[in-house]
Tab-separated table of N, CA and C in Angstrom:
chain	number	residue	atom	x	y	z
H	1	MET	N	-14.974	11.849	-8.545
H	1	MET	CA	-13.488	11.388	-8.981
H	1	MET	C	-13.835	9.883	-7.876
H	2	ALA	N	-13.454	8.398	-8.366
H	2	ALA	CA	-13.500	7.648	-7.692
H	2	ALA	C	-12.471	7.276	-6.545
H	3	ALA	N	-11.540	8.028	-6.986
H	3	ALA	CA	-10.705	7.914	-5.683
H	3	ALA	C	-10.564	8.571	-4.738
H	4	ASN	N	-11.225	9.703	-4.940
H	4	ASN	CA	-11.835	10.663	-3.496
H	4	ASN	C	-12.245	10.136	-2.229
H	5	LYS	N	-13.049	8.924	-2.322
H	5	LYS	CA	-13.754	8.311	-1.613
H	5	LYS	C	-12.639	7.722	-0.090
H	6	PHE	N	-11.109	7.365	-0.584
H	6	PHE	CA	-10.209	7.254	0.100
H	6	PHE	C	-9.643	8.058	0.334
H	7	LEU	N	-10.128	9.590	0.198
H	7	LEU	CA	-9.464	10.210	1.090
H	7	LEU	C	-9.510	10.391	3.226
H	8	GLY	N	-8.877	10.279	3.258
H	8	GLY	CA	-8.879	10.018	4.875
H	8	GLY	C	-7.389	9.894	5.707
H	9	HIS	N	-7.956	9.218	7.058
H	9	HIS	CA	-6.395	8.423	8.133
H	9	HIS	C	-6.936	7.581	8.109
H	10	TYR	N	-6.035	6.701	8.091
H	10	TYR	CA	-6.364	5.303	8.519
H	10	TYR	C	-4.948	4.775	10.015
H	11	LYS	N	-5.607	3.749	10.600
H	11	LYS	CA	-4.899	2.578	11.546
H	11	LYS	C	-4.862	1.630	11.175
H	12	MET	N	-3.981	1.068	11.274
H	12	MET	CA	-3.826	-0.197	11.144
H	12	MET	C	-4.048	-1.210	12.133
H	13	GLU	N	-5.477	-2.062	11.956
H	13	GLU	CA	-6.048	-2.725	12.923
H	13	GLU	C	-4.983	-4.302	12.976
H	14	SER	N	-5.757	-4.929	11.905
H	14	SER	CA	-4.632	-6.263	11.647
H	14	SER	C	-4.247	-7.032	10.652
H	15	SER	N	-3.713	-8.088	9.764
H	15	SER	CA	-2.516	-8.515	9.588
H	15	SER	C	-2.563	-10.010	9.349
H	16	ASP	N	-3.427	-10.307	8.004
H	16	ASP	CA	-2.371	-11.963	7.915
H	16	ASP	C	-1.944	-11.992	6.987
H	17	ASN	N	-0.961	-13.099	7.289
H	17	ASN	CA	0.419	-13.955	6.390
H	17	ASN	C	0.804	-12.607	5.764
H	18	LEU	N	1.463	-11.734	6.617
H	18	LEU	CA	2.508	-10.847	6.550
H	18	LEU	C	3.963	-11.243	5.472
H	19	GLU	N	3.982	-11.621	6.862
H	19	GLU	CA	5.301	-12.936	6.736
H	19	GLU	C	5.636	-13.564	5.390
H	20	GLU	N	4.875	-14.270	5.216
H	20	GLU	CA	4.689	-15.275	4.080
H	20	GLU	C	4.238	-14.052	3.045
H	21	PHE	N	4.172	-13.219	3.116
H	21	PHE	CA	4.047	-12.556	2.024
H	21	PHE	C	5.384	-12.143	0.784
H	22	MET	N	5.891	-11.217	2.382
H	22	MET	CA	7.257	-10.595	2.087
H	22	MET	C	8.094	-11.666	2.227
H	23	LYS	N	8.081	-12.963	2.625
H	23	LYS	CA	9.273	-13.773	2.281
H	23	LYS	C	9.244	-14.283	0.865
H	24	THR	N	8.185	-14.047	0.431
H	24	THR	CA	7.275	-14.479	-1.647
H	24	THR	C	8.634	-13.495	-2.199
H	25	LEU	N	8.236	-11.932	-1.576
H	25	LEU	CA	9.075	-11.180	-1.923
H	25	LEU	C	10.146	-10.721	-1.958
H	26	GLY	N	11.121	-11.668	-1.280
H	26	GLY	CA	12.520	-11.830	-0.928
H	26	GLY	C	13.150	-10.886	0.106
H	27	VAL	N	11.874	-10.294	0.701
H	27	VAL	CA	12.450	-9.427	1.782
H	27	VAL	C	13.258	-10.233	2.693
H	28	ASN	N	14.511	-9.564	2.905
H	28	ASN	CA	15.567	-10.385	4.427
H	28	ASN	C	14.745	-10.275	5.849
H	29	ILE	N	15.284	-11.290	6.753
H	29	ILE	CA	13.996	-11.705	7.576
H	29	ILE	C	13.986	-10.495	8.719
H	30	VAL	N	15.321	-10.063	8.913
H	30	VAL	CA	15.116	-8.601	9.960
H	30	VAL	C	14.292	-7.547	9.182
H	31	LEU	N	14.302	-7.103	8.245
H	31	LEU	CA	13.368	-6.464	7.877
H	31	LEU	C	11.533	-6.874	7.789
H	32	ARG	N	11.252	-8.080	7.579
H	32	ARG	CA	10.605	-9.048	7.942
H	32	ARG	C	9.827	-8.833	9.121
H	33	LYS	N	10.657	-9.136	10.038
H	33	LYS	CA	10.509	-9.141	11.346
H	33	LYS	C	9.691	-7.301	11.864
H	34	ILE	N	10.412	-6.748	11.693
H	34	ILE	CA	10.161	-5.276	11.123
H	34	ILE	C	8.796	-4.917	10.888
H	35	GLY	N	8.498	-5.226	10.036
H	35	GLY	CA	7.265	-5.252	9.116
H	35	GLY	C	6.050	-5.685	9.932
H	36	MET	N	6.533	-6.967	10.351
H	36	MET	CA	6.134	-7.480	11.403
H	36	MET	C	4.789	-6.888	12.801
H	37	SER	N	5.698	-6.108	13.287
H	37	SER	CA	5.722	-5.902	14.698
H	37	SER	C	5.299	-3.986	14.232
H	38	SER	N	4.613	-4.010	12.790
H	38	SER	CA	4.464	-2.276	12.808
H	38	SER	C	2.796	-2.755	12.254
H	39	TYR	N	2.375	-1.075	12.998
H	39	TYR	CA	0.708	-1.243	12.636
H	39	TYR	C	0.934	0.538	12.147
H	40	PRO	N	1.081	0.517	10.511
H	40	PRO	CA	1.200	1.662	10.142
H	40	PRO	C	-0.457	2.732	10.390
H	41	ASP	N	0.439	4.244	10.533
H	41	ASP	CA	-1.003	4.915	9.861
H	41	ASP	C	-0.775	5.797	8.512
H	42	LEU	N	-2.095	5.282	8.171
H	42	LEU	CA	-2.090	6.128	6.699
H	42	LEU	C	-2.891	7.382	6.556
H	43	THR	N	-2.219	7.866	5.794
H	43	THR	CA	-3.157	9.376	5.088
H	43	THR	C	-2.858	9.391	3.529
H	44	VAL	N	-4.162	9.405	3.204
H	44	VAL	CA	-4.808	9.865	1.703
H	44	VAL	C	-5.368	10.858	1.636
H	45	GLU	N	-4.176	11.701	0.268
H	45	GLU	CA	-4.697	13.527	0.367
H	45	GLU	C	-4.666	13.247	-0.888
H	46	GLN	N	-5.728	14.289	-1.863
H	46	GLN	CA	-5.978	14.516	-3.417
H	46	GLN	C	-4.475	15.935	-3.175
H	47	ILE	N	-3.928	16.346	-3.992
H	47	ILE	CA	-3.426	17.265	-4.299
H	47	ILE	C	-3.838	18.363	-5.087
H	48	GLU	N	-4.436	17.965	-6.586
H	48	GLU	CA	-5.022	18.477	-7.513
H	48	GLU	C	-5.980	17.276	-8.562
H	49	GLY	N	-6.948	16.990	-9.216
H	49	GLY	CA	-7.328	17.073	-10.385
H	49	GLY	C	-7.001	15.221	-10.130
H	50	ASP	N	-6.193	14.570	-10.721
H	50	ASP	CA	-5.866	13.128	-10.154
H	50	ASP	C	-4.324	12.794	-9.741
H	51	HIS	N	-4.127	13.605	-8.669
H	51	HIS	CA	-2.684	13.802	-8.706
H	51	HIS	C	-3.125	13.703	-6.890
H	52	TYR	N	-2.530	12.194	-6.858
H	52	TYR	CA	-3.050	12.196	-4.674
H	52	TYR	C	-1.033	12.090	-4.004
H	53	LYS	N	-1.553	11.970	-3.484
H	53	LYS	CA	-0.096	11.496	-2.089
H	53	LYS	C	-0.988	10.619	-0.961
H	54	ILE	N	0.104	9.464	-0.924
H	54	ILE	CA	-0.316	8.447	0.429
H	54	ILE	C	1.124	8.743	1.321
H	55	HIS	N	0.467	8.799	2.714
H	55	HIS	CA	1.975	9.155	3.433
H	55	HIS	C	1.215	7.367	4.079
H	56	GLU	N	2.355	6.613	4.339
H	56	GLU	CA	2.501	5.853	5.377
H	56	GLU	C	3.529	6.061	5.973
H	57	TRP	N	3.297	5.530	7.683
H	57	TRP	CA	4.397	5.861	8.653
H	57	TRP	C	4.080	4.895	9.615
H	58	THR	N	5.500	4.536	10.463
H	58	THR	CA	5.258	3.657	11.738
H	58	THR	C	6.610	4.566	12.572
H	59	MET	N	6.577	3.933	13.873
H	59	MET	CA	7.741	4.241	14.531
H	59	MET	C	9.356	3.864	13.936
H	60	VAL	N	9.059	3.613	13.239
H	60	VAL	CA	10.238	2.907	12.751
H	60	VAL	C	11.268	3.411	10.808
H	61	LYS	N	9.683	3.724	10.148
H	61	LYS	CA	9.839	4.035	8.826
H	61	LYS	C	8.596	4.565	7.856
H	62	SER	N	8.735	6.019	7.487
H	62	SER	CA	7.381	6.258	6.211
H	62	SER	C	8.183	5.885	4.950
H	63	HIS	N	6.710	6.575	4.255
H	63	HIS	CA	7.275	6.694	2.918
H	63	HIS	C	6.057	6.981	2.414
H	64	ILE	N	6.169	8.187	1.305
H	64	ILE	CA	5.244	9.040	0.577
H	64	ILE	C	5.202	8.252	-1.134
H	65	TRP	N	4.161	7.992	-1.407
H	65	TRP	CA	3.609	8.014	-2.853
H	65	TRP	C	3.420	9.081	-3.235
H	66	ASP	N	3.905	9.592	-3.930
H	66	ASP	CA	3.158	10.902	-4.895
H	66	ASP	C	2.887	10.442	-6.353
H	67	PHE	N	1.811	10.335	-6.837
H	67	PHE	CA	1.319	9.622	-7.819
H	67	PHE	C	0.297	10.738	-8.162
H	68	THR	N	0.284	10.192	-9.908
H	68	THR	CA	-0.943	10.707	-10.425
H	68	THR	C	-1.224	9.342	-10.912
H	69	LEU	N	-2.904	9.321	-10.766
H	69	LEU	CA	-3.820	8.425	-11.431
H	69	LEU	C	-3.151	7.411	-12.734
H	70	GLY	N	-2.904	6.136	-12.495
H	70	GLY	CA	-2.975	5.808	-13.990
H	70	GLY	C	-1.354	5.969	-14.874
H	71	GLN	N	-0.409	6.836	-13.821
H	71	GLN	CA	0.261	7.452	-14.498
H	71	GLN	C	1.951	6.330	-13.990
H	72	GLU	N	3.194	5.670	-14.467
H	72	GLU	CA	3.765	4.550	-13.688
H	72	GLU	C	4.518	6.012	-12.847
H	73	PHE	N	5.106	5.792	-12.059
H	73	PHE	CA	6.180	6.832	-11.448
H	73	PHE	C	7.245	5.680	-10.861
H	74	LYS	N	8.573	6.391	-10.704
H	74	LYS	CA	9.332	5.873	-9.693
H	74	LYS	C	9.903	5.474	-8.491
H	75	ASP	N	9.369	4.551	-8.065
H	75	ASP	CA	9.631	5.012	-6.617
H	75	ASP	C	10.604	3.928	-5.426
H	76	LYS	N	11.118	3.719	-4.657
H	76	LYS	CA	11.826	2.587	-3.804
H	76	LYS	C	11.165	3.016	-2.883
H	77	THR	N	10.706	1.735	-2.548
H	77	THR	CA	9.710	0.418	-1.208
H	77	THR	C	10.579	0.648	0.024
H	78	VAL	N	9.516	0.356	0.669
H	78	VAL	CA	10.409	0.454	1.947
H	78	VAL	C	11.510	-0.475	2.476
H	79	ASP	N	11.518	-1.591	1.820
H	79	ASP	CA	12.476	-2.422	1.992
H	79	ASP	C	13.710	-2.624	1.230
H	80	GLY	N	13.558	-1.081	0.166
H	80	GLY	CA	14.624	-0.955	-0.875
H	80	GLY	C	15.103	-0.987	-2.051
H	81	ARG	N	13.752	-1.964	-2.423
H	81	ARG	CA	13.784	-1.909	-4.034
H	81	ARG	C	13.243	-1.045	-4.710
H	82	ASN	N	13.885	-0.585	-5.829
H	82	ASN	CA	13.408	-0.070	-7.085
H	82	ASN	C	12.288	-0.261	-7.941
H	83	VAL	N	11.524	0.341	-7.621
H	83	VAL	CA	9.951	-0.127	-8.459
H	83	VAL	C	9.923	0.925	-9.402
H	84	LEU	N	8.984	0.397	-10.624
H	84	LEU	CA	8.313	1.238	-11.445
H	84	LEU	C	6.932	1.225	-10.992
H	85	SER	N	5.929	1.982	-9.862
H	85	SER	CA	4.247	1.903	-9.397
H	85	SER	C	3.464	2.457	-10.575
H	86	THR	N	2.273	1.985	-10.758
H	86	THR	CA	1.593	2.261	-11.038
H	86	THR	C	0.166	2.103	-10.259
H	87	ILE	N	-0.919	3.449	-9.939
H	87	ILE	CA	-1.709	3.220	-9.172
H	87	ILE	C	-3.064	3.582	-10.289
H	88	ARG	N	-4.181	2.686	-10.011
H	88	ARG	CA	-5.304	3.190	-10.771
H	88	ARG	C	-6.285	2.485	-10.255
H	89	ILE	N	-7.111	3.524	-11.109
H	89	ILE	CA	-8.545	3.160	-10.360
H	89	ILE	C	-9.238	1.653	-11.037
H	90	GLU	N	-9.589	0.606	-10.408
H	90	GLU	CA	-10.203	0.143	-11.111
H	90	GLU	C	-11.886	-0.292	-10.802
H	91	GLY	N	-12.982	0.018	-11.174
H	91	GLY	CA	-14.131	0.000	-10.549
H	91	GLY	C	-14.480	0.722	-9.328
H	92	ASP	N	-14.689	0.326	-7.985
H	92	ASP	CA	-14.758	0.656	-6.785
H	92	ASP	C	-13.049	0.400	-6.161
H	93	LYS	N	-12.733	-0.002	-6.714
H	93	LYS	CA	-11.210	-0.472	-5.857
H	93	LYS	C	-9.933	1.247	-6.276
H	94	LEU	N	-8.671	0.802	-5.480
H	94	LEU	CA	-7.977	1.261	-5.945
H	94	LEU	C	-7.140	0.736	-6.475
H	95	VAL	N	-6.075	-0.134	-7.387
H	95	VAL	CA	-5.130	-1.233	-7.331
H	95	VAL	C	-3.995	-0.686	-7.892
H	96	HIS	N	-2.852	-1.045	-6.816
H	96	HIS	CA	-0.966	-0.709	-6.888
H	96	HIS	C	-0.437	-1.784	-7.067
H	97	THR	N	0.050	-1.740	-8.681
H	97	THR	CA	1.434	-2.600	-8.842
H	97	THR	C	2.403	-2.358	-8.902
H	98	GLU	N	3.395	-3.035	-8.824
H	98	GLU	CA	4.804	-2.062	-8.592
H	98	GLU	C	5.493	-3.779	-9.606
H	99	LYS	N	6.413	-3.020	-10.981
H	99	LYS	CA	7.939	-3.524	-11.220
H	99	LYS	C	9.195	-3.609	-10.930
H	100	PRO	N	9.697	-4.232	-10.772
H	100	PRO	CA	10.969	-4.243	-10.838
H	100	PRO	C	11.712	-2.982	-11.733
H	101	ALA	N	12.400	-1.550	-11.248
H	101	ALA	CA	12.865	-1.089	-12.218
H	101	ALA	C	13.980	-1.447	-13.504
H	102	SER	N	14.557	-2.869	-12.830
H	102	SER	CA	15.878	-3.225	-13.508
H	102	SER	C	14.960	-4.214	-14.489
H	103	GLY	N	13.690	-4.215	-14.084
H	103	GLY	CA	13.265	-5.218	-16.096
H	103	GLY	C	12.922	-6.895	-14.893
H	104	ASP	N	13.983	-6.956	-13.926
H	104	ASP	CA	12.968	-8.455	-13.557
H	104	ASP	C	13.199	-8.194	-12.103
H	105	GLY	N	12.131	-9.711	-12.408
H	105	GLY	CA	12.020	-9.391	-10.428
H	105	GLY	C	10.244	-10.026	-10.575
H	106	LYS	N	10.017	-10.068	-9.620
H	106	LYS	CA	8.692	-9.891	-8.894
H	106	LYS	C	7.881	-8.857	-9.156
H	107	ILE	N	6.288	-9.275	-9.469
H	107	ILE	CA	5.258	-7.961	-9.586
H	107	ILE	C	4.111	-7.955	-8.842
H	108	PRO	N	4.245	-7.330	-7.374
H	108	PRO	CA	3.495	-7.790	-6.314
H	108	PRO	C	2.200	-6.489	-6.605
H	109	SER	N	0.665	-6.790	-6.781
H	109	SER	CA	0.031	-5.651	-6.140
H	109	SER	C	-0.840	-5.676	-4.740
H	110	TYR	N	-1.073	-4.611	-4.746
H	110	TYR	CA	-1.916	-3.731	-3.862
H	110	TYR	C	-3.401	-3.584	-4.067
H	111	THR	N	-4.323	-4.322	-3.433
H	111	THR	CA	-5.409	-3.886	-3.790
H	111	THR	C	-6.282	-3.093	-2.548
H	112	TRP	N	-7.173	-2.276	-2.898
H	112	TRP	CA	-7.806	-1.065	-1.653
H	112	TRP	C	-9.403	-1.643	-1.941
H	113	GLU	N	-9.511	-1.678	-1.120
H	113	GLU	CA	-11.259	-0.959	-1.034
H	113	GLU	C	-12.175	-0.703	0.419
H	114	LEU	N	-12.767	-0.094	0.229
H	114	LEU	CA	-13.370	0.528	1.830
H	114	LEU	C	-14.557	-0.275	1.553
H	115	LYS	N	-14.897	-0.671	3.118
H	115	LYS	CA	-15.968	-1.547	3.481
H	115	LYS	C	-16.887	-1.054	3.811
H	116	ASP	N	-18.315	-1.801	4.059
H	116	ASP	CA	-19.801	-1.095	4.327
H	116	ASP	C	-19.400	-0.121	5.484
H	117	ASN	N	-18.066	-0.132	6.533
H	117	ASN	CA	-18.277	0.997	7.577
H	117	ASN	C	-17.505	1.659	7.172
H	118	ASN	N	-16.652	2.098	5.917
H	118	ASN	CA	-15.449	3.118	5.039
H	118	ASN	C	-14.319	2.691	5.695
H	119	ASP	N	-14.493	1.499	6.641
H	119	ASP	CA	-13.065	1.162	6.892
H	119	ASP	C	-12.163	0.855	5.323
H	120	LEU	N	-10.724	0.403	5.573
H	120	LEU	CA	-10.624	0.146	4.400
H	120	LEU	C	-9.884	-1.572	4.664
H	121	HIS	N	-9.792	-1.853	3.008
H	121	HIS	CA	-8.801	-3.218	3.421
H	121	HIS	C	-8.286	-3.503	2.359
H	122	ILE	N	-6.733	-3.665	2.361
H	122	ILE	CA	-5.888	-3.976	1.307
H	122	ILE	C	-5.266	-4.979	1.356
H	123	THR	N	-5.868	-5.435	-0.263
H	123	THR	CA	-5.345	-7.446	-0.532
H	123	THR	C	-3.890	-7.220	-0.987
H	124	TYR	N	-2.905	-7.220	-0.090
H	124	TYR	CA	-1.304	-8.064	-1.020
H	124	TYR	C	-1.607	-8.948	-1.965
H	125	GLU	N	-1.516	-8.617	-2.966
H	125	GLU	CA	-1.597	-10.792	-3.846
H	125	GLU	C	0.552	-10.668	-4.564
H	126	LEU	N	1.062	-11.842	-4.433
H	126	LEU	CA	2.125	-12.378	-5.104
H	126	LEU	C	2.882	-13.981	-5.600
H	127	GLU	N	2.199	-14.047	-6.640
H	127	GLU	CA	2.364	-15.151	-6.871
H	127	GLU	C	1.266	-16.557	-5.966
H	128	GLY	N	0.231	-16.102	-6.337
H	128	GLY	CA	-0.883	-17.350	-5.098
H	128	GLY	C	-0.428	-16.757	-3.959
H	129	VAL	N	0.419	-15.680	-3.373
H	129	VAL	CA	0.237	-15.664	-1.435
H	129	VAL	C	-0.168	-13.703	-1.713
H	130	ILE	N	-1.276	-14.548	-0.927
H	130	ILE	CA	-2.332	-13.304	0.025
H	130	ILE	C	-2.213	-12.586	1.149
H	131	CYS	N	-2.006	-11.734	1.615
H	131	CYS	CA	-2.230	-11.137	2.367
H	131	CYS	C	-3.251	-9.963	3.022
H	132	ASN	N	-3.644	-10.364	3.740
H	132	ASN	CA	-4.945	-8.909	3.477
H	132	ASN	C	-4.486	-8.084	4.946
H	133	ARG	N	-4.756	-7.367	5.665
H	133	ARG	CA	-4.987	-5.540	6.090
H	133	ARG	C	-6.059	-5.103	6.387
H	134	GLU	N	-6.013	-4.756	7.285
H	134	GLU	CA	-7.207	-3.898	7.619
H	134	GLU	C	-7.323	-2.355	8.442
H	135	TYR	N	-8.052	-1.474	8.413
H	135	TYR	CA	-7.346	-0.322	8.211
H	135	TYR	C	-9.170	0.038	9.155
H	136	LYS	N	-8.602	1.066	10.626
H	136	LYS	CA	-10.100	1.422	10.528
H	136	LYS	C	-9.456	3.284	9.924
H	137	ARG	N	-10.597	3.352	9.624
H	137	ARG	CA	-11.065	5.146	9.345
H	137	ARG	C	-11.376	5.482	10.687
H	138	LEU	N	-9.669	6.713	10.475
H	138	LEU	CA	-10.031	7.590	12.166
H	138	LEU	C	-10.590	9.256	11.563
H	139	LYS	N	-10.146	9.745	10.083
H	139	LYS	CA	-11.411	11.036	9.896
H	139	LYS	C	-11.177	11.046	8.374
């Protein structure tokens, strides 16, 4: 299974253009400042078959995505938005999209890919704004 290569624990090392991405998404200034100062850890685990769990945590907040690949699920983002998310495999990438549960609003995407050294690169995209985040694989 292609998603299994993402299993493991990661620590964010760098991020660029996150504030502009969050601003485009409509995140308030207080949450943007908190987000800019956070360096989250991520753990990706397989529960069974196509059922996975991604746990993200910082000193301030934590979040868990509990999902089955390709199936839409309800989620509440760390900035408080109610969304319908889908996480799927596209080639050798993991792609996560969020659409507003209300049906109106912005639809960001997050594309995960492993680099040659097995570290993780996540690209956030929304309305032409791109944020790149680099994570070091710890195990």
